[in-house]
Amino acid sequence: MVTPMSELFDIDAVRARFPALHRQENGHPVAYLDGPGGTQVPETVIDAMSAVMRDGVSNLGGGYGASDLAVEVTASARAAVGRLIGCEPAEVAFGQNMTSLTFAVSRALAETWSEGDAIVLTSLDHDANFAPWAMAAERVGVEVRVAEFDPATGLLDAQAVIGLLDEHVRLVAVCLASNALGTVVDVASISRAAHEVGALVFVDAVHAGPHLRIDVDVLGCDLLAASAYKFFGPHTGLLFGRSALMAGLPAFKVRPAPSDPPGKWETGTQSFESLAGVAAAIEYLESVGADAIADHETSLGRRFLEGVAGMGHVRLYGSPEMGPDRVSTFAVAVESRHPDAIARRMIDSGIYVWSGHYYAVNAMDRLGVLEAGGLVRIGFVHYNTFEEVDRVLTVLDGLR
Ligand SMILES: Cc1ncc(COP(=O)(O)O)c(C=O)c1O
């Protein structure tokens, strides 16, 4: 196969920025195809994080140099997220991870719900965008409606969500991209329809983070959560919420904490070193460019899809084509092999992949593979290479 070249992208220069890509396993160079579970970080992120600790950082509000640094770092992280997703810095709150932030905001929103209300969730979503809402709904006696994706194509038709909307619906929680099948959802259409019936829209953008340009105005959502460790940053979550909404909702907070957003949504002291890393990760993404990333990932994805298309013993779940409906995350099964055994085989040859359900339990259940151990997930991000695609194809081919 001829290796396609991208004019937008110098893969060697990109890889040179990531120290962890030099790792070896069992004497093999590691191919990190586990990006959906967390990506590696460029040197600039590591430097930004260690600089904060090296220079002395104190808590917010001390009125001296090291405390001012914490203020500065927090402000630049909010500004960077504002650039990344197209919102005001004050609309961004940080937290431990997307799951914690979603539990917090679901609990707060549930305070505004009452019996007779309904919410709409999807079977495509990671459980972090399902369980918090379902639990909050149960506490208040709110109906949960579940929009189903098509197991044959892996696609979640916006109409499957829109068809469940009526005047009782208070919230729609939906992912922008699936961490299991790579499916991209038409969130903009869902938001428009949800707003017509007065419902809010919460978007899980965790899996979209490393792959897609995210703009909260284009998506039309009211709330959105993401995680920096999926887009080349540290283990920190972020929550966007429209100003008026975040100001009006009752946050669960300690009394002396700020009563205005974003501070009222941030429990305790943030990890300032991580916030420095978040800003650096976003600067890194800006330096590479969303178009170059998309271009390279599409080429990687096409090569992978062409390769598996010729393998009768490998079944791909989700869309078989790179296009607006998918990102370069692939779930596969191999005839007569347990997913864990396939993943082990790959890991032994230095290819990091994941097997199981990766918390997308409803999706795996709908695909009918949950009891049988789920699927093997192979994820390509922009630091992966055509040679790594070929390595994984060779292992899959050898499993006939
Ligand atoms: C799509 C998706 N949503 C939510 C989460 C949970 O994110 P976090 O680990 O930040 O809580 C993940 C993590 O894998 C994910 O892939």
CSV table of C-alpha atoms and ligand atoms in Angstrom, one decimal:
chain,number,residue,atom,x,y,z
A,1,MET,CA,0.0,0.0,0.0
A,2,VAL,CA,1.3,3.5,-0.9
A,3,THR,CA,1.6,5.8,2.1
A,4,PRO,CA,-0.5,8.9,1.5
A,5,MET,CA,1.2,12.1,2.2
A,6,SER,CA,-0.6,15.1,3.7
A,7,GLU,CA,0.6,18.6,2.7
A,8,LEU,CA,-0.8,20.0,6.0
A,9,PHE,CA,1.0,17.6,8.2
A,10,ASP,CA,4.5,16.7,9.2
A,11,ILE,CA,4.0,13.6,11.2
A,12,ASP,CA,7.7,13.3,12.3
A,13,ALA,CA,7.7,16.8,13.6
A,14,VAL,CA,4.4,16.1,15.5
A,15,ARG,CA,5.7,12.9,17.0
A,16,ALA,CA,9.0,14.6,18.1
A,17,ARG,CA,6.9,16.7,20.4
A,18,PHE,CA,5.6,13.7,22.4
A,19,PRO,CA,8.2,12.2,24.7
A,20,ALA,CA,6.0,9.2,25.6
A,21,LEU,CA,5.9,8.0,22.0
A,22,HIS,CA,9.4,6.6,22.4
A,23,ARG,CA,8.1,3.9,24.8
A,24,GLN,CA,8.8,0.2,24.1
A,25,GLU,CA,6.9,-2.9,25.2
A,26,ASN,CA,8.3,-6.4,24.8
A,27,GLY,CA,11.0,-5.0,22.7
A,28,HIS,CA,8.6,-3.4,20.2
A,29,PRO,CA,8.0,0.3,19.7
A,30,VAL,CA,4.7,1.1,21.3
A,31,ALA,CA,1.8,2.1,19.0
A,32,TYR,CA,-0.6,4.1,21.2
A,33,LEU,CA,-3.9,3.1,19.7
A,34,ASP,CA,-5.6,3.7,23.0
A,35,GLY,CA,-6.2,7.4,22.5
A,36,PRO,CA,-10.0,7.0,23.2
A,37,GLY,CA,-8.9,6.0,26.8
A,38,GLY,CA,-6.5,8.9,27.1
A,39,THR,CA,-3.9,10.5,24.9
A,40,GLN,CA,-0.2,11.2,25.5
A,41,VAL,CA,1.0,14.8,26.1
A,42,PRO,CA,3.4,17.0,24.2
A,43,GLU,CA,6.6,18.3,25.9
A,44,THR,CA,5.1,21.8,26.2
A,45,VAL,CA,2.3,20.5,28.4
A,46,ILE,CA,4.8,18.7,30.6
A,47,ASP,CA,6.9,21.9,30.8
A,48,ALA,CA,3.9,24.1,31.6
A,49,MET,CA,2.8,21.8,34.4
A,50,SER,CA,6.3,21.5,35.9
A,51,ALA,CA,7.0,25.2,35.6
A,52,VAL,CA,4.0,26.0,37.8
A,53,MET,CA,5.2,23.7,40.5
A,54,ARG,CA,8.9,24.7,40.1
A,55,ASP,CA,8.1,28.4,40.3
A,56,GLY,CA,6.0,28.1,43.5
A,57,VAL,CA,2.2,28.2,43.3
A,58,SER,CA,-0.1,29.0,46.2
A,59,ASN,CA,-3.9,29.1,46.6
A,60,LEU,CA,-6.1,31.7,45.0
A,61,GLY,CA,-6.5,35.1,46.7
A,62,GLY,CA,-3.4,35.4,48.8
A,63,GLY,CA,-2.3,38.7,47.2
A,64,TYR,CA,1.3,37.6,46.8
A,65,GLY,CA,3.4,36.4,43.8
A,66,ALA,CA,2.8,32.6,44.0
A,67,SER,CA,-0.9,33.1,44.6
A,68,ASP,CA,-1.1,35.6,41.7
A,69,LEU,CA,0.4,32.8,39.6
A,70,ALA,CA,-2.6,30.5,40.5
A,71,VAL,CA,-5.0,33.3,39.5
A,72,GLU,CA,-3.1,33.8,36.2
A,73,VAL,CA,-2.9,30.1,35.4
A,74,THR,CA,-6.7,29.7,36.1
A,75,ALA,CA,-7.5,32.7,33.9
A,76,SER,CA,-5.4,31.5,31.0
A,77,ALA,CA,-6.9,28.0,31.2
A,78,ARG,CA,-10.4,29.5,31.1
A,79,ALA,CA,-9.4,31.7,28.2
A,80,ALA,CA,-7.9,28.8,26.3
A,81,VAL,CA,-11.0,26.7,26.7
A,82,GLY,CA,-13.0,29.7,25.6
A,83,ARG,CA,-11.0,29.7,22.3
A,84,LEU,CA,-11.3,26.0,22.0
A,85,ILE,CA,-15.0,25.7,22.2
A,86,GLY,CA,-16.1,29.2,21.3
A,87,CYS,CA,-17.4,30.5,24.6
A,88,GLU,CA,-16.7,33.2,27.2
A,89,PRO,CA,-13.9,32.3,29.7
A,90,ALA,CA,-16.4,32.9,32.6
A,91,GLU,CA,-18.6,30.1,31.1
A,92,VAL,CA,-15.9,27.5,31.8
A,93,ALA,CA,-15.6,25.6,35.1
A,94,PHE,CA,-13.0,23.0,35.9
A,95,GLY,CA,-13.2,19.8,37.9
A,96,GLN,CA,-11.7,16.4,38.5
A,97,ASN,CA,-13.1,14.8,35.3
A,98,MET,CA,-16.1,14.8,33.1
A,99,THR,CA,-17.9,12.2,35.2
A,100,SER,CA,-17.7,14.3,38.4
A,101,LEU,CA,-18.8,17.5,36.7
A,102,THR,CA,-21.7,15.7,35.1
A,103,PHE,CA,-22.8,14.3,38.5
A,104,ALA,CA,-22.6,17.8,39.9
A,105,VAL,CA,-24.6,19.5,37.1
A,106,SER,CA,-27.2,16.7,36.9
A,107,ARG,CA,-27.8,16.9,40.6
A,108,ALA,CA,-28.2,20.7,40.4
A,109,LEU,CA,-30.6,20.5,37.3
A,110,ALA,CA,-32.7,17.8,39.0
A,111,GLU,CA,-33.5,20.4,41.7
A,112,THR,CA,-35.5,22.2,39.0
A,113,TRP,CA,-37.3,19.1,37.8
A,114,SER,CA,-40.5,17.6,39.1
A,115,GLU,CA,-42.7,14.6,38.6
A,116,GLY,CA,-44.3,14.6,35.1
A,117,ASP,CA,-41.1,15.9,33.6
A,118,ALA,CA,-39.0,13.8,31.3
A,119,ILE,CA,-35.4,13.6,30.0
A,120,VAL,CA,-33.9,12.1,26.9
A,121,LEU,CA,-30.7,10.0,27.0
A,122,THR,CA,-29.2,7.8,24.3
A,123,SER,CA,-28.0,4.2,24.1
A,124,LEU,CA,-24.9,5.3,22.3
A,125,ASP,CA,-23.5,7.3,25.2
A,126,HIS,CA,-20.7,6.5,27.6
A,127,ASP,CA,-22.2,5.7,31.0
A,128,ALA,CA,-20.9,9.0,32.3
A,129,ASN,CA,-23.5,10.7,30.2
A,130,PHE,CA,-26.2,8.3,31.2
A,131,ALA,CA,-26.0,7.1,34.8
A,132,PRO,CA,-25.7,10.6,36.4
A,133,TRP,CA,-28.9,11.8,34.6
A,134,ALA,CA,-30.8,8.5,35.1
A,135,MET,CA,-30.0,8.6,38.8
A,136,ALA,CA,-31.0,12.2,39.1
A,137,ALA,CA,-34.2,11.5,37.3
A,138,GLU,CA,-35.1,8.6,39.5
A,139,ARG,CA,-34.6,10.6,42.6
A,140,VAL,CA,-37.2,13.2,41.4
A,141,GLY,CA,-39.5,10.7,39.7
A,142,VAL,CA,-38.7,12.0,36.2
A,143,GLU,CA,-39.3,9.8,33.2
A,144,VAL,CA,-36.2,8.7,31.3
A,145,ARG,CA,-36.6,8.2,27.5
A,146,VAL,CA,-33.8,6.5,25.6
A,147,ALA,CA,-33.0,7.3,22.0
A,148,GLU,CA,-31.6,4.2,20.3
A,149,PHE,CA,-28.9,4.1,17.7
A,150,ASP,CA,-29.0,1.7,14.8
A,151,PRO,CA,-26.9,-1.3,15.6
A,152,ALA,CA,-26.5,-2.2,12.0
A,153,THR,CA,-24.8,1.1,11.1
A,154,GLY,CA,-23.7,2.4,14.5
A,155,LEU,CA,-25.4,5.7,13.7
A,156,LEU,CA,-27.6,7.7,16.0
A,157,ASP,CA,-30.1,9.4,13.7
A,158,ALA,CA,-31.0,12.9,15.1
A,159,GLN,CA,-34.6,11.9,14.5
A,160,ALA,CA,-34.3,9.1,17.0
A,161,VAL,CA,-33.8,11.8,19.7
A,162,ILE,CA,-36.1,14.4,18.2
A,163,GLY,CA,-39.0,11.8,18.0
A,164,LEU,CA,-38.9,11.5,21.8
A,165,LEU,CA,-39.3,15.3,22.4
A,166,ASP,CA,-42.4,16.9,23.7
A,167,GLU,CA,-43.3,19.6,26.1
A,168,HIS,CA,-42.5,17.4,29.1
A,169,VAL,CA,-38.8,17.0,28.2
A,170,ARG,CA,-36.5,19.2,30.3
A,171,LEU,CA,-33.2,17.9,29.1
A,172,VAL,CA,-31.5,16.0,26.3
A,173,ALA,CA,-28.0,14.5,27.1
A,174,VAL,CA,-26.1,13.3,24.0
A,175,CYS,CA,-22.6,12.7,22.9
A,176,LEU,CA,-21.0,14.5,20.1
A,177,ALA,CA,-18.9,11.5,19.3
A,178,SER,CA,-19.1,7.9,20.6
A,179,ASN,CA,-16.1,6.5,22.5
A,180,ALA,CA,-17.1,3.0,21.4
A,181,LEU,CA,-18.0,3.2,17.7
A,182,GLY,CA,-16.6,6.6,16.7
A,183,THR,CA,-20.1,7.7,15.6
A,184,VAL,CA,-20.5,11.5,15.3
A,185,VAL,CA,-24.0,12.8,16.2
A,186,ASP,CA,-25.8,15.7,14.5
A,187,VAL,CA,-26.1,17.7,17.8
A,188,ALA,CA,-27.0,20.9,16.1
A,189,SER,CA,-30.3,19.5,14.8
A,190,ILE,CA,-31.1,17.9,18.2
A,191,SER,CA,-30.4,21.3,19.9
A,192,ARG,CA,-32.8,23.2,17.6
A,193,ALA,CA,-35.6,20.7,18.2
A,194,ALA,CA,-34.9,20.5,21.9
A,195,HIS,CA,-35.1,24.2,22.3
A,196,GLU,CA,-38.4,24.3,20.5
A,197,VAL,CA,-40.0,22.3,23.3
A,198,GLY,CA,-38.0,24.2,26.0
A,199,ALA,CA,-35.5,21.5,26.8
A,200,LEU,CA,-31.9,22.1,27.6
A,201,VAL,CA,-29.1,20.2,25.8
A,202,PHE,CA,-26.0,18.7,27.5
A,203,VAL,CA,-23.3,17.5,25.2
A,204,ASP,CA,-20.6,15.0,26.1
A,205,ALA,CA,-17.7,16.2,24.0
A,206,VAL,CA,-15.1,14.0,25.7
A,207,HIS,CA,-14.5,11.7,22.7
A,208,ALA,CA,-14.9,14.5,20.2
A,209,GLY,CA,-12.1,16.5,21.9
A,210,PRO,CA,-9.0,15.1,20.1
A,211,HIS,CA,-10.7,14.8,16.7
A,212,LEU,CA,-13.3,17.5,16.0
A,213,ARG,CA,-13.6,21.3,16.0
A,214,ILE,CA,-16.0,22.0,18.8
A,215,ASP,CA,-18.1,25.2,18.8
A,216,VAL,CA,-20.9,25.5,21.4
A,217,ASP,CA,-22.7,28.0,19.2
A,218,VAL,CA,-22.7,25.7,16.2
A,219,LEU,CA,-23.8,22.8,18.4
A,220,GLY,CA,-26.4,25.1,19.9
A,221,CYS,CA,-26.0,23.4,23.3
A,222,ASP,CA,-26.6,24.8,26.8
A,223,LEU,CA,-24.0,22.7,28.6
A,224,LEU,CA,-21.0,20.7,27.4
A,225,ALA,CA,-18.3,18.7,29.2
A,226,ALA,CA,-14.9,17.5,28.0
A,227,SER,CA,-11.8,16.1,29.5
A,228,ALA,CA,-8.3,17.4,28.8
A,229,TYR,CA,-6.6,14.0,29.1
A,230,LYS,CA,-8.4,13.0,25.9
A,231,PHE,CA,-7.0,16.0,23.9
A,232,PHE,CA,-3.3,15.8,24.8
A,233,GLY,CA,-3.6,17.5,28.2
A,234,PRO,CA,-3.6,16.4,31.8
A,235,HIS,CA,-6.3,14.6,33.8
A,236,THR,CA,-8.8,17.5,34.3
A,237,GLY,CA,-12.4,17.9,33.3
A,238,LEU,CA,-14.1,21.0,32.0
A,239,LEU,CA,-17.7,22.1,32.0
A,240,PHE,CA,-19.2,24.8,29.8
A,241,GLY,CA,-22.6,26.3,30.7
A,242,ARG,CA,-24.4,29.3,29.4
A,243,SER,CA,-23.9,32.2,31.8
A,244,ALA,CA,-27.5,32.8,32.8
A,245,LEU,CA,-28.1,29.1,33.3
A,246,MET,CA,-25.0,28.6,35.4
A,247,ALA,CA,-25.8,31.6,37.5
A,248,GLY,CA,-29.4,30.5,38.1
A,249,LEU,CA,-28.9,26.9,38.9
A,250,PRO,CA,-28.3,25.9,42.6
A,251,ALA,CA,-24.8,24.4,42.8
A,252,PHE,CA,-23.8,22.1,45.6
A,253,LYS,CA,-21.0,24.1,47.2
A,254,VAL,CA,-19.5,25.1,50.5
A,255,ARG,CA,-20.8,28.4,51.9
A,256,PRO,CA,-17.6,30.5,51.6
A,257,ALA,CA,-17.0,29.4,48.0
A,258,PRO,CA,-18.0,32.0,45.3
A,259,SER,CA,-21.7,32.3,44.7
A,260,ASP,CA,-21.2,33.3,41.0
A,261,PRO,CA,-20.1,31.1,38.1
A,262,PRO,CA,-17.7,29.7,37.2
A,263,GLY,CA,-16.4,29.5,40.8
A,264,LYS,CA,-19.6,28.2,42.3
A,265,TRP,CA,-19.2,25.1,40.2
A,266,GLU,CA,-15.6,24.4,41.2
A,267,THR,CA,-15.5,22.3,44.4
A,268,GLY,CA,-12.4,23.0,46.6
A,269,THR,CA,-9.0,23.9,45.2
A,270,GLN,CA,-8.3,23.1,41.6
A,271,SER,CA,-5.1,21.5,40.3
A,272,PHE,CA,-3.3,24.6,39.1
A,273,GLU,CA,-0.5,22.5,37.5
A,274,SER,CA,-3.2,20.7,35.5
A,275,LEU,CA,-4.8,24.0,34.5
A,276,ALA,CA,-1.5,25.2,33.2
A,277,GLY,CA,-1.4,21.9,31.2
A,278,VAL,CA,-4.9,22.5,29.9
A,279,ALA,CA,-3.9,25.9,28.4
A,280,ALA,CA,-0.7,24.3,27.0
A,281,ALA,CA,-2.6,21.5,25.4
A,282,ILE,CA,-5.0,23.9,23.7
A,283,GLU,CA,-2.0,26.0,22.5
A,284,TYR,CA,-0.6,22.7,21.1
A,285,LEU,CA,-3.9,21.9,19.3
A,286,GLU,CA,-3.9,25.5,17.9
A,287,SER,CA,-0.3,25.1,16.6
A,288,VAL,CA,-1.2,21.9,14.7
A,289,GLY,CA,-4.6,23.0,13.5
A,290,ALA,CA,-8.0,21.2,13.4
A,291,ASP,CA,-7.9,20.8,9.6
A,292,ALA,CA,-4.5,19.2,9.6
A,293,ILE,CA,-5.6,16.8,12.4
A,294,ALA,CA,-8.8,15.9,10.6
A,295,ASP,CA,-7.0,15.4,7.3
A,296,HIS,CA,-4.4,13.0,8.8
A,297,GLU,CA,-6.9,11.1,10.9
A,298,THR,CA,-9.2,10.6,7.9
A,299,SER,CA,-6.3,9.2,5.9
A,300,LEU,CA,-5.4,6.8,8.8
A,301,GLY,CA,-9.0,5.8,9.2
A,302,ARG,CA,-9.4,5.1,5.4
A,303,ARG,CA,-6.3,2.9,5.4
A,304,PHE,CA,-7.6,0.9,8.4
A,305,LEU,CA,-11.1,0.5,6.9
A,306,GLU,CA,-9.7,-0.6,3.5
A,307,GLY,CA,-7.6,-3.1,5.3
A,308,VAL,CA,-10.3,-4.7,7.5
A,309,ALA,CA,-12.8,-4.6,4.6
A,310,GLY,CA,-10.8,-7.4,3.0
A,311,MET,CA,-10.8,-9.6,6.1
A,312,GLY,CA,-13.8,-11.9,6.3
A,313,HIS,CA,-13.0,-12.9,9.9
A,314,VAL,CA,-13.0,-9.4,11.2
A,315,ARG,CA,-16.3,-7.6,11.9
A,316,LEU,CA,-16.3,-3.9,12.1
A,317,TYR,CA,-19.1,-2.3,14.2
A,318,GLY,CA,-20.0,1.2,13.2
A,319,SER,CA,-19.8,3.1,10.0
A,320,PRO,CA,-17.5,1.5,7.3
A,321,GLU,CA,-16.6,4.9,5.8
A,322,MET,CA,-14.7,7.9,7.0
A,323,GLY,CA,-17.0,10.9,6.7
A,324,PRO,CA,-18.9,13.4,8.7
A,325,ASP,CA,-20.6,10.5,10.6
A,326,ARG,CA,-17.5,9.1,12.2
A,327,VAL,CA,-14.1,9.7,13.7
A,328,SER,CA,-11.1,7.4,13.6
A,329,THR,CA,-12.2,5.1,16.5
A,330,PHE,CA,-13.0,1.6,15.5
A,331,ALA,CA,-14.6,-1.3,17.4
A,332,VAL,CA,-14.0,-4.8,15.9
A,333,ALA,CA,-14.7,-8.4,16.7
A,334,VAL,CA,-12.7,-11.4,15.3
A,335,GLU,CA,-14.4,-14.7,14.6
A,336,SER,CA,-14.1,-17.2,17.4
A,337,ARG,CA,-11.7,-15.0,19.5
A,338,HIS,CA,-12.4,-13.4,22.8
A,339,PRO,CA,-11.8,-9.6,22.7
A,340,ASP,CA,-9.4,-9.8,25.6
A,341,ALA,CA,-7.3,-12.4,23.8
A,342,ILE,CA,-7.1,-10.2,20.7
A,343,ALA,CA,-6.1,-7.2,22.8
A,344,ARG,CA,-3.5,-9.2,24.6
A,345,ARG,CA,-2.1,-10.4,21.3
A,346,MET,CA,-1.8,-6.8,20.2
A,347,ILE,CA,-0.3,-5.5,23.4
A,348,ASP,CA,2.3,-8.3,23.3
A,349,SER,CA,3.5,-6.9,20.0
A,350,GLY,CA,3.5,-3.3,21.4
A,351,ILE,CA,0.1,-2.2,20.1
A,352,TYR,CA,-1.9,-0.6,22.9
A,353,VAL,CA,-5.6,-1.2,22.4
A,354,TRP,CA,-8.6,-1.7,24.7
A,355,SER,CA,-11.1,-4.6,24.9
A,356,GLY,CA,-14.4,-4.8,26.7
A,357,HIS,CA,-17.2,-2.1,26.9
A,358,TYR,CA,-15.1,1.0,27.9
A,359,TYR,CA,-18.1,2.1,30.0
A,360,ALA,CA,-20.3,2.3,26.8
A,361,VAL,CA,-22.4,-0.4,28.4
A,362,ASN,CA,-25.7,0.4,26.8
A,363,ALA,CA,-24.1,0.5,23.4
A,364,MET,CA,-22.4,-2.8,23.8
A,365,ASP,CA,-25.7,-4.3,25.1
A,366,ARG,CA,-27.6,-3.0,22.1
A,367,LEU,CA,-24.9,-4.5,19.8
A,368,GLY,CA,-25.4,-7.8,21.6
A,369,VAL,CA,-21.8,-8.2,22.6
A,370,LEU,CA,-21.8,-7.1,26.2
A,371,GLU,CA,-22.1,-10.6,27.7
A,372,ALA,CA,-19.5,-12.0,25.3
A,373,GLY,CA,-16.8,-9.5,26.5
A,374,GLY,CA,-17.5,-6.5,24.3
A,375,LEU,CA,-15.3,-5.5,21.4
A,376,VAL,CA,-11.7,-4.5,20.7
A,377,ARG,CA,-11.3,-0.8,20.3
A,378,ILE,CA,-8.6,0.6,18.0
A,379,GLY,CA,-8.3,4.4,18.1
A,380,PHE,CA,-6.2,6.6,15.9
A,381,VAL,CA,-5.3,10.1,16.8
A,382,HIS,CA,-3.1,12.5,14.8
A,383,TYR,CA,0.2,11.4,16.3
A,384,ASN,CA,-0.4,7.8,14.9
A,385,THR,CA,1.2,6.7,11.7
A,386,PHE,CA,0.4,4.7,8.6
A,387,GLU,CA,2.9,2.2,9.7
A,388,GLU,CA,1.0,1.7,13.0
A,389,VAL,CA,-2.2,1.2,11.0
A,390,ASP,CA,-0.4,-1.5,9.0
A,391,ARG,CA,1.0,-3.1,12.2
A,392,VAL,CA,-2.5,-3.5,13.6
A,393,LEU,CA,-3.8,-4.8,10.3
A,394,THR,CA,-1.1,-7.4,10.2
A,395,VAL,CA,-2.0,-8.7,13.6
A,396,LEU,CA,-5.7,-8.8,12.7
A,397,ASP,CA,-4.8,-10.6,9.5
A,398,GLY,CA,-2.8,-13.2,11.4
A,399,LEU,CA,-5.9,-14.1,13.5
A,400,ARG,CA,-7.7,-16.0,10.7
B,1,LIG,C1,-17.3,9.7,25.6
B,1,LIG,C2,-16.8,9.7,27.0
B,1,LIG,N1,-17.6,10.4,27.9
B,1,LIG,C3,-17.2,10.5,29.2
B,1,LIG,C4,-16.1,9.9,29.6
B,1,LIG,C5,-15.7,10.0,31.1
B,1,LIG,O1,-14.7,11.0,31.1
B,1,LIG,P1,-13.9,11.2,32.5
B,1,LIG,O2,-12.9,10.1,32.6
B,1,LIG,O3,-13.2,12.6,32.3
B,1,LIG,O4,-14.8,11.2,33.6
B,1,LIG,C6,-15.2,9.2,28.7
B,1,LIG,C7,-14.0,8.5,29.2
B,1,LIG,O5,-13.6,7.6,28.6
B,1,LIG,C8,-15.6,9.1,27.4
B,1,LIG,O6,-14.9,8.5,26.5
